[in-house]
């Protein structure tokens, strides 16, 4: 499929007005932006399983390229589709809810619901937490509950809001509170394509020669940007039609409300760099010229590596993105967004997004994945956005578990040095070597995410020198070895004492593995996007196997929450000592500007062969973290000198005078 470049001048965002379907006292209005098509027909269905429409209407185009009609009846609860230039039928790109035939290629019909009624269910408020105070847990909504037997009979959304009846930790919020996270970042929850084309690796005309499972579990193939994922809601199926009632809307609203009530900031991963290629979709089927980046030869640009790129310079795309964000704020109450492959978004759009969310909900968190076509975390920082800090991740952990390991293995990645290591630990500031950010609050520091190997698996593979395990030896290698545990603790110490925002991935606190079972062996998966199974689902029983790490991580999180200085000390109040060994670092943090009660000394010993000796002045100092324990409360006091064993760290604090 190819498209020529549009020649006519585009209308303004304001001129497009409200698109989609809207109810009023006068009736029901339908508006679709499709400036280059010649004919649009509306098909209305009173019941979802009707093969033939109850009624049909012609739409008429205005001077801005918007096709519209009004039906003098309130059609709430009806369904509709469009026929465009004889092709289709297609659901509305601005659908608030879609019923679907889920099998490939997913077909959808739009369910008509009243947006104003939905907005009234979600009270508006300002965001309660600053970005530097966030301790984010990145989660997949299903992965967190799929193995919980008590919750298995419920929808995914309801499993999150269910109140357990026993004192044991069972629900996802119980685990989140136990860990100490105060924000949850959900992988995409917009309606996406789950079923990809059938896997045919030996067919030269196949649309899928790469994905044996033919599913997309993570949800990054967005199909309807304003509608919720329905597979996680209470079923309401009629014949082949899935989600015929808007349970997903109400249950997702309840999930976000539960986050707010529990003082957990709800953040949503949004995908505005590309659209799904694997469904019966109006954007990719008919409106490609209006929505996508097209090369000079008429082909689709594909720096997203997913089949296409949404062109955020085009008015239709900007309108859809801004409207989508408005819906996720006003209808659902999300208080922050992580933008997938945000390097593909036009910088002028960053400003429009920030202005919109600040007007709708002051303090809304904006986090970029700052790559995809271009790599520009510094530009995002200048625009007031936070970004994922992959240099921190790579520098501490490494890039490849066998060939490019990081500081916890006493190795430098290609851009690593003692100077860059210090900078990673101060917030990766642009004024120092290897810097990315104007201010540390723009750095989202992390060691693992949904992408790539988990930190625990990275270390497991590095210790073996290969990614292959005897399938009978699970119980032997899931618990971390003594040295692997030291490396995990040291990595978490670096992460949780660095200023900026912090993100952990689901299961990271106890080194949860991503296991792929094969016929004769086992391997650890680095790209589980297509595995809606035990590889991805969190097995909470494994927490017991690495409880020492979990408790240590909890203690570090508690300490971070109690310390303004560790979260947000300004650059001038951070300095480093101990230069005799590049793998011995002593970080000194003064707490005055943050009104922290304490000054801090943080010792990092990345060297596996020598002990770090720290000489102390004006003691005594309280020890709150050592090689075994971490706590927001004092463990013991030290006076003149303290020793930090190999591959471990320490945190000391003293009351400010």
XYZ file of C-alpha atoms in Angstrom:
657
model
C 0.000 0.000 0.000
C 1.317 3.457 -0.813
C 0.080 7.030 -0.724
C 0.988 10.273 -2.450
C 1.762 13.325 -0.323
C -1.183 15.588 0.439
C -1.168 18.762 -1.630
C -4.000 20.770 -0.117
C -3.352 23.008 2.868
C -4.346 21.362 6.139
C -7.007 22.882 8.357
C -6.121 24.090 11.846
C -6.645 21.989 14.948
C -9.408 24.333 16.056
C -11.134 24.198 12.676
C -11.543 20.436 12.880
C -13.722 20.817 15.966
C -15.105 17.826 17.825
C -14.740 14.533 15.956
C -16.406 11.222 16.700
C -19.942 10.666 17.955
C -21.626 13.009 20.451
C -25.005 13.072 22.160
C -26.990 16.242 22.792
C -30.583 17.290 23.431
C -30.990 17.649 19.670
C -29.886 14.126 18.878
C -26.694 12.303 17.919
C -23.952 13.881 15.808
C -21.352 11.982 13.780
C -18.183 13.697 12.477
C -15.280 12.085 10.579
C -12.199 13.817 9.143
C -11.492 12.324 5.701
C -10.732 15.186 3.275
C -9.633 13.092 0.289
C -12.471 10.526 0.157
C -15.546 10.890 -2.037
C -18.304 9.157 -0.089
C -19.047 8.252 3.549
C -22.038 6.202 4.698
C -23.119 5.656 8.319
C -24.493 2.230 9.291
C -26.545 2.117 12.520
C -27.321 -1.077 14.446
C -29.832 -1.389 17.280
C -28.370 -4.769 18.270
C -24.758 -5.843 17.928
C -25.446 -9.177 16.198
C -27.457 -7.707 13.332
C -25.960 -8.501 9.938
C -27.893 -5.708 8.277
C -28.053 -2.171 9.705
C -31.205 -0.802 11.287
C -30.710 2.417 9.354
C -28.192 4.146 7.086
C -27.333 7.800 6.527
C -25.196 9.735 4.079
C -22.578 12.084 5.569
C -21.740 15.430 3.970
C -18.329 17.098 3.778
C -17.617 20.664 4.907
C -14.814 22.968 3.791
C -12.381 21.523 6.353
C -12.680 17.959 5.096
C -14.989 16.826 7.908
C -17.909 14.564 6.998
C -20.930 14.951 9.293
C -24.558 14.183 9.907
C -27.006 14.480 12.810
C -29.691 11.948 13.671
C -32.571 13.560 15.576
C -32.631 10.823 18.194
C -30.421 10.002 21.160
C -28.826 6.727 20.128
C -27.030 5.795 23.347
C -26.444 2.039 23.400
C -26.589 1.699 19.613
C -23.631 0.660 17.457
C -22.321 2.124 14.231
C -19.801 1.688 11.429
C -18.694 3.640 8.372
C -18.449 2.619 4.740
C -15.844 4.855 3.096
C -15.602 4.980 -0.707
C -17.226 1.572 -0.805
C -14.715 -0.015 1.563
C -15.242 -1.257 5.094
C -17.099 -1.374 7.351
C -14.884 0.487 9.835
C -15.349 1.611 13.428
C -14.812 5.289 14.249
C -11.156 6.247 14.996
C -12.527 8.360 17.879
C -14.530 5.513 19.440
C -14.919 5.673 23.216
C -15.669 1.941 23.241
C -15.631 -0.754 20.578
C -17.246 -4.134 20.374
C -15.038 -6.403 18.318
C -14.627 -9.714 16.586
C -11.220 -10.406 18.104
C -9.896 -12.980 15.652
C -7.498 -11.698 12.980
C -8.149 -9.289 11.345
C -9.949 -7.666 14.259
C -13.232 -6.057 13.137
C -14.886 -3.478 15.378
C -18.113 -1.523 15.762
C -18.380 1.652 17.797
C -20.718 1.616 20.786
C -22.426 4.968 21.365
C -22.007 6.174 24.947
C -22.363 9.578 26.590
C -18.950 11.062 27.314
C -20.330 13.681 29.716
C -21.822 10.965 31.921
C -18.433 9.260 32.050
C -16.598 12.462 32.960
C -18.979 13.045 35.873
C -17.896 9.692 37.373
C -14.254 10.829 37.570
C -13.683 13.816 39.871
C -11.029 16.225 38.624
C -8.069 17.046 40.846
C -4.482 18.233 40.737
C -1.754 15.594 40.664
C -0.651 14.932 44.232
C 3.016 13.976 43.723
C 6.016 15.574 42.047
C 7.984 13.556 39.527
C 11.113 13.399 41.707
C 9.076 11.916 44.554
C 7.729 9.066 42.443
C 8.718 5.473 43.051
C 7.182 3.955 39.919
C 6.377 0.291 39.453
C 5.975 -0.567 35.754
C 3.355 -3.299 35.374
C 1.307 -5.200 32.852
C -2.251 -5.256 34.188
C -2.744 -8.963 33.487
C 0.730 -10.156 34.503
C 0.198 -8.945 38.057
C -2.929 -11.056 38.664
C -2.930 -13.929 36.153
C -1.490 -16.512 38.574
C -3.575 -15.488 41.584
C -6.094 -18.272 42.135
C -8.375 -16.137 44.322
C -8.697 -13.569 41.536
C -8.790 -15.912 38.534
C -12.587 -15.870 38.222
C -12.692 -12.059 37.874
C -11.913 -9.755 35.016
C -8.397 -8.308 35.064
C -9.642 -4.818 35.944
C -11.830 -6.128 38.770
C -9.008 -8.299 40.101
C -7.115 -5.062 40.751
C -9.956 -3.461 42.704
C -11.028 -6.568 44.614
C -10.600 -6.309 48.384
C -9.076 -9.492 49.772
C -10.729 -11.135 52.762
C -7.612 -12.525 54.412
C -4.536 -10.950 55.966
C -2.238 -12.584 53.414
C -0.903 -10.460 50.540
C -3.038 -11.411 47.559
C -4.064 -8.439 45.427
C -1.751 -6.322 43.256
C -2.198 -3.270 45.469
C -1.108 -5.339 48.466
C 2.152 -6.140 46.683
C 2.608 -2.526 45.604
C 2.110 -1.224 49.133
C 4.352 -3.929 50.545
C 7.132 -2.811 48.189
C 6.604 0.879 48.892
C 5.854 2.080 45.360
C 3.717 5.222 45.171
C 3.073 5.190 41.405
C 2.032 2.520 38.915
C 2.865 2.764 35.227
C 0.532 0.502 33.247
C 1.627 -0.874 29.905
C -0.813 0.316 27.190
C -4.509 0.028 28.005
C -5.929 1.543 24.824
C -7.772 -0.914 22.571
C -5.093 -2.780 20.651
C -4.718 -5.716 18.309
C -4.005 -8.927 20.212
C -4.174 -11.457 17.343
C -1.537 -10.972 14.663
C -1.678 -12.747 11.276
C -1.185 -16.523 11.349
C 2.458 -17.544 11.678
C 3.761 -18.838 8.326
C 7.565 -18.713 8.357
C 8.001 -20.566 5.056
C 5.419 -18.615 3.063
C 7.064 -15.777 1.063
C 3.769 -13.838 1.032
C 3.153 -14.250 4.768
C 2.319 -11.203 6.853
C 3.878 -12.927 9.874
C 7.132 -14.826 9.583
C 8.532 -13.643 12.957
C 5.988 -14.270 15.737
C 5.248 -17.960 16.441
C 2.539 -17.168 19.007
C 0.773 -14.703 16.668
C -0.301 -12.594 19.661
C 0.764 -9.187 20.925
C 0.548 -9.411 24.708
C 2.013 -6.021 25.656
C -0.564 -3.916 23.803
C 1.681 -1.694 21.686
C -0.349 -2.207 18.493
C -2.906 0.515 19.237
C -6.047 0.382 17.150
C -8.399 2.831 18.936
C -6.614 5.608 20.795
C -9.604 6.830 22.870
C -11.105 3.448 23.797
C -10.046 1.074 26.612
C -8.752 -2.459 26.151
C -11.813 -4.707 26.474
C -10.067 -8.083 26.927
C -9.398 -7.178 30.577
C -13.055 -6.398 31.373
C -16.013 -8.530 32.439
C -17.170 -10.420 29.309
C -20.327 -9.321 27.525
C -20.208 -11.371 24.361
C -22.935 -11.975 21.785
C -22.238 -14.661 19.196
C -18.847 -13.700 17.691
C -18.929 -10.158 19.067
C -16.773 -9.422 22.108
C -17.377 -6.627 24.664
C -20.836 -5.586 23.548
C -21.323 -3.575 26.755
C -19.004 -0.830 28.096
C -17.799 -2.782 31.138
C -14.203 -1.894 30.259
C -14.940 1.823 30.597
C -16.412 1.577 34.082
C -14.000 -1.056 35.382
C -10.943 0.882 34.198
C -12.363 4.018 35.796
C -12.735 2.086 39.051
C -9.155 0.849 38.787
C -7.820 4.397 38.420
C -10.034 5.605 41.262
C -8.608 2.817 43.431
C -5.092 4.035 42.633
C -6.039 7.552 43.706
C -7.744 6.374 46.891
C -4.623 4.395 47.810
C -2.377 7.435 47.126
C -0.783 5.713 44.141
C -0.208 7.903 41.094
C -1.726 6.186 38.007
C 0.448 6.540 34.884
C -0.483 5.185 31.447
C 1.905 4.068 28.709
C 0.604 5.620 25.468
C 1.636 4.770 21.907
C 1.446 7.723 19.516
C 4.355 6.864 17.226
C 2.550 4.229 15.149
C -0.786 2.472 14.717
C -1.800 -1.152 14.338
C -1.237 -2.823 10.993
C -3.221 -5.974 11.740
C -6.889 -5.048 11.933
C -9.784 -3.709 9.891
C -8.854 -0.112 10.651
C -9.861 3.097 8.895
C -6.539 4.858 9.508
C -4.284 2.297 7.839
C -6.834 1.135 5.257
C -8.118 4.437 3.852
C -6.652 7.509 5.588
C -2.940 6.782 5.372
C -2.182 10.092 3.626
C -3.740 12.019 6.504
C -2.080 10.108 9.352
C 1.268 8.560 8.405
C 4.743 9.543 7.283
C 5.094 8.684 3.625
C 8.401 8.436 1.768
C 9.006 10.108 -1.591
C 8.382 6.812 -3.379
C 4.967 6.516 -1.718
C 5.961 3.806 0.767
C 5.380 3.924 4.501
C 8.242 5.145 6.671
C 8.963 2.678 9.465
C 11.559 3.889 11.980
C 9.254 2.570 14.701
C 9.972 -0.934 13.317
C 6.286 -1.763 13.674
C 5.085 -1.137 10.132
C 4.380 2.586 10.033
C 4.955 5.983 11.657
C 2.224 8.386 12.652
C 3.149 11.808 11.265
C 2.731 14.208 14.177
C 3.214 17.194 11.867
C -0.187 16.403 10.348
C -3.248 18.066 11.812
C -5.290 14.844 11.961
C -2.637 13.111 14.061
C -2.175 16.043 16.431
C -5.931 16.299 16.886
C -6.247 12.568 17.646
C -3.332 12.564 20.113
C -4.549 15.602 22.048
C -8.098 14.266 22.153
C -6.851 10.881 23.324
C -4.891 12.462 26.180
C -7.922 14.538 27.147
C -10.027 11.365 27.335
C -7.440 9.516 29.448
C -7.411 12.460 31.874
C -11.038 13.598 31.971
C -12.796 10.248 31.577
C -10.290 7.950 33.312
C -8.299 10.175 35.650
C -4.761 9.125 34.712
C -2.243 11.510 36.279
C 0.762 10.818 34.087
C 1.818 9.383 30.760
C 4.838 7.529 29.425
C 5.189 8.124 25.667
C 6.439 5.125 23.702
C 9.222 5.936 21.185
C 8.701 9.628 21.799
C 11.715 10.489 19.666
C 9.332 10.098 16.708
C 7.036 12.857 17.970
C 7.394 16.364 16.570
C 8.841 18.787 19.200
C 6.063 21.340 18.607
C 3.645 18.640 19.720
C 5.550 18.245 23.002
C 4.658 21.852 23.802
C 1.020 21.394 22.798
C 0.780 18.278 24.962
C 2.301 20.016 27.975
C -0.013 23.010 27.593
C -3.053 20.742 27.276
C -2.353 18.522 30.276
C -1.333 21.443 32.493
C -4.637 23.144 31.677
C -6.684 19.994 32.276
C -4.831 18.657 35.309
C -1.981 20.680 36.847
C 1.098 18.620 37.612
C 0.419 15.852 35.080
C 3.545 13.678 34.740
C 5.077 13.514 31.235
C 7.740 10.849 30.634
C 9.358 10.226 27.252
C 10.988 7.121 25.933
C 13.398 9.532 24.242
C 14.406 7.469 21.223
C 12.889 6.175 18.000
C 14.303 7.765 14.885
C 16.165 10.332 16.986
C 17.675 10.278 20.480
C 16.939 13.518 22.337
C 16.540 13.296 26.116
C 18.215 16.695 26.507
C 15.637 18.340 24.248
C 12.850 16.732 26.269
C 14.487 18.067 29.430
C 14.567 21.576 27.951
C 10.854 21.193 27.212
C 10.144 20.280 30.855
C 9.610 16.554 30.243
C 11.197 13.649 32.094
C 12.769 10.774 30.130
C 13.829 7.199 30.650
C 17.563 7.218 31.427
C 18.995 4.332 29.424
C 22.559 5.489 30.112
C 22.044 4.860 33.825
C 20.577 1.427 33.056
C 23.377 0.480 30.661
C 26.163 1.915 32.785
C 25.166 0.159 36.007
C 23.872 -3.135 34.569
C 25.340 -3.325 31.069
C 24.068 -3.651 27.520
C 24.621 -7.350 26.827
C 24.967 -9.925 29.626
C 27.870 -11.687 27.953
C 29.663 -9.131 25.782
C 28.932 -5.678 27.280
C 28.519 -5.721 31.039
C 28.369 -2.696 33.329
C 29.707 -1.386 36.623
C 28.291 -4.150 38.823
C 30.572 -6.490 36.835
C 33.509 -4.048 37.149
C 33.318 -3.224 33.451
C 32.726 -0.047 31.476
C 30.186 0.164 28.685
C 31.480 2.051 25.581
C 30.599 5.502 26.950
C 31.488 4.591 30.549
C 34.249 5.920 32.795
C 34.732 6.943 36.411
C 33.489 10.441 35.461
C 30.340 9.189 33.753
C 29.646 6.791 36.624
C 29.719 9.726 39.033
C 27.377 11.623 36.733
C 24.935 8.726 36.500
C 24.810 8.747 40.302
C 24.142 12.513 40.467
C 21.298 12.535 37.915
C 23.104 12.343 34.518
C 23.326 16.123 34.213
C 24.192 17.649 30.856
C 26.918 19.862 32.351
C 29.038 16.791 33.198
C 30.541 14.025 31.100
C 27.952 11.834 29.416
C 25.082 14.022 30.632
C 21.520 14.101 29.290
C 19.378 16.343 31.488
C 19.210 19.958 32.584
C 17.908 18.890 35.990
C 18.007 15.556 37.769
C 14.211 15.596 38.163
C 13.997 14.912 34.419
C 15.900 11.632 34.770
C 13.783 8.501 35.190
C 16.440 6.114 36.482
C 15.827 2.405 36.002
C 17.594 -0.929 35.600
C 14.929 -3.021 33.909
C 11.640 -2.531 32.081
C 9.297 -4.626 29.960
C 11.945 -4.491 27.199
C 15.070 -6.638 27.394
C 16.268 -9.041 30.054
C 15.268 -8.398 33.630
C 18.139 -7.356 35.873
C 18.041 -10.746 37.605
C 18.106 -12.652 34.311
C 20.882 -10.427 32.975
C 23.011 -11.368 35.985
C 22.061 -15.068 35.770
C 23.142 -15.231 32.115
C 26.327 -13.243 32.786
C 27.388 -15.709 35.496
C 26.867 -18.723 33.240
C 28.267 -17.146 30.077
C 25.311 -18.474 28.097
C 21.517 -18.351 28.036
C 20.743 -22.035 28.306
C 19.672 -23.920 31.408
C 18.880 -27.534 32.137
C 15.089 -27.626 32.328
C 15.254 -29.824 35.439
C 17.313 -27.311 37.425
C 14.791 -24.484 38.016
C 14.984 -24.628 41.772
C 18.771 -24.429 41.598
C 19.117 -21.250 39.528
C 16.019 -19.143 40.256
C 17.366 -18.302 43.749
C 20.250 -15.891 43.242
C 23.748 -17.060 44.047
C 25.632 -15.236 46.789
C 27.574 -13.107 44.318
C 24.521 -12.422 42.127
C 22.616 -11.265 45.210
C 25.440 -8.852 46.048
C 25.323 -7.425 42.529
C 21.539 -7.000 42.656
C 21.737 -5.244 46.017
C 24.514 -2.937 44.836
C 22.598 -2.076 41.650
C 19.460 -1.302 43.678
C 21.500 0.832 46.080
C 22.788 2.881 43.129
C 19.277 3.203 41.701
C 17.470 4.162 44.886
C 19.985 6.720 46.153
C 20.225 8.665 42.868
C 18.280 11.942 42.544
C 15.459 12.086 40.038
C 12.577 9.717 39.470
C 12.952 5.955 40.007
C 11.245 3.097 38.190
C 11.247 -0.596 39.026
C 9.698 -3.301 36.869
C 7.157 -5.818 38.146
C 8.917 -8.555 40.117
C 12.287 -6.767 40.079
C 12.504 -6.619 43.871
C 12.871 -10.405 43.998
C 14.595 -11.034 40.635
C 11.538 -12.544 38.946
C 12.685 -14.486 35.851
C 11.146 -14.641 32.363
C 11.415 -18.356 31.644
C 10.830 -19.961 28.250
C 10.417 -23.721 28.373
C 11.787 -25.642 25.402
C 11.923 -29.351 24.674
C 15.295 -30.096 26.274
C 16.341 -26.864 27.952
C 15.236 -23.547 29.336
C 16.210 -20.025 28.343
C 15.485 -16.572 29.712
C 13.456 -14.313 27.426
C 14.528 -10.763 26.548
C 11.466 -9.864 24.428
C 8.297 -11.353 25.906
C 5.898 -9.084 23.987
C 4.212 -12.133 22.442
C 3.982 -14.372 25.512
C 0.657 -14.188 27.310
C 1.636 -17.120 29.529
C 3.787 -18.140 32.490
C 6.836 -16.488 30.929
C 5.285 -13.078 31.598
C 2.877 -13.684 34.476
C 4.286 -12.874 37.920
C 4.668 -15.904 40.184
C 4.458 -14.354 43.637
C 5.606 -17.574 45.303
C 9.107 -16.915 43.922
C 9.384 -13.912 46.222
C 10.237 -16.333 49.027
C 13.226 -17.667 47.057
C 14.860 -14.220 46.992
C 13.293 -12.671 50.098
C 16.630 -11.201 51.215
C 16.750 -9.053 48.057
C 13.085 -8.091 48.393
C 13.510 -6.942 51.987
C 16.679 -5.035 51.113
C 14.908 -3.275 48.214
C 11.946 -2.421 50.454
C 14.329 -0.911 52.984
C 16.008 1.221 50.311
C 12.627 2.446 49.067
C 11.589 3.323 52.610
C 14.836 5.236 53.096
C 14.338 7.093 49.823
C 10.803 8.112 50.791
C 12.107 9.457 54.109
C 14.918 11.493 52.540
C 14.353 14.640 50.511
C 18.088 14.870 49.849
C 18.433 11.441 48.258
C 15.514 12.203 45.926
C 16.206 15.795 44.956
C 19.497 17.215 46.227
C 20.756 19.992 43.971
C 23.961 19.523 42.030
C 26.062 21.798 44.253
C 25.261 19.611 47.277
C 26.627 16.395 45.754
C 30.338 15.585 45.571
C 32.519 12.480 45.318
C 35.571 11.187 47.143
C 37.964 8.199 47.003
C 39.867 8.344 43.737
C 42.577 5.758 44.437
C 40.459 3.016 42.870
C 37.995 3.786 40.011
C 35.608 1.163 41.409
C 35.514 2.733 44.883
C 33.128 5.700 45.034
C 32.083 7.747 48.036
C 29.159 10.056 47.343
C 28.518 12.881 49.804
C 25.072 14.495 49.820
C 24.320 17.631 51.849
C 20.683 18.001 52.793
C 20.318 21.725 53.500
C 18.538 22.942 50.354
C 15.964 20.142 50.511
C 15.307 20.701 54.249
C 16.321 17.085 54.859
C 17.210 16.474 58.504
C 20.437 14.697 57.534
C 23.651 14.810 55.556
C 24.588 11.513 53.850
C 27.648 9.483 52.896
C 27.016 6.710 50.368
C 29.790 4.235 49.684
C 29.834 2.090 46.534
C 32.336 -0.739 46.229
C 32.068 -2.240 42.746
C 35.427 -3.997 43.155
C 35.113 -7.763 43.802
C 38.636 -8.029 45.213
C 39.245 -5.146 47.637
C 37.533 -3.520 50.611
C 36.579 0.160 50.549
C 37.728 2.040 53.662
C 35.907 5.283 54.473
C 37.442 7.630 57.037
C 34.788 9.574 58.917
C 34.997 13.006 60.433
C 32.797 14.639 63.033
C 31.102 11.378 63.993
C 29.252 9.459 65.076
C 27.235 8.578 61.947
C 24.105 6.449 61.764
C 24.309 3.474 59.436
C 20.992 2.842 57.639
C 22.270 0.585 54.824
C 25.119 -1.912 54.817
C 25.964 -5.016 52.793
C 23.210 -7.009 54.481
C 20.375 -4.708 55.495
C 18.620 -1.505 54.436
C 16.190 0.540 56.497
C 14.814 4.082 56.919
C 15.749 3.694 60.599
C 19.187 3.486 62.165
C 20.812 0.042 62.151
C 23.827 1.041 64.265
C 26.338 3.870 64.643
C 29.902 4.173 63.348
C 32.557 6.684 64.367
C 36.041 6.999 62.855
C 36.217 4.479 59.995
C 33.922 2.050 58.221
C 34.736 -0.839 55.882
C 32.608 -1.662 52.826
C 33.095 -5.262 51.637
C 33.599 -6.081 47.937
C 30.515 -5.709 45.711
C 28.423 -3.918 48.284
C 27.530 -0.493 49.572
C 26.728 1.547 52.643
C 24.633 4.581 53.545
C 25.540 6.717 56.556
C 23.707 9.790 57.771
C 24.198 12.484 60.393
C 21.830 15.148 61.658
C 22.479 18.583 60.206
C 23.733 21.052 62.797
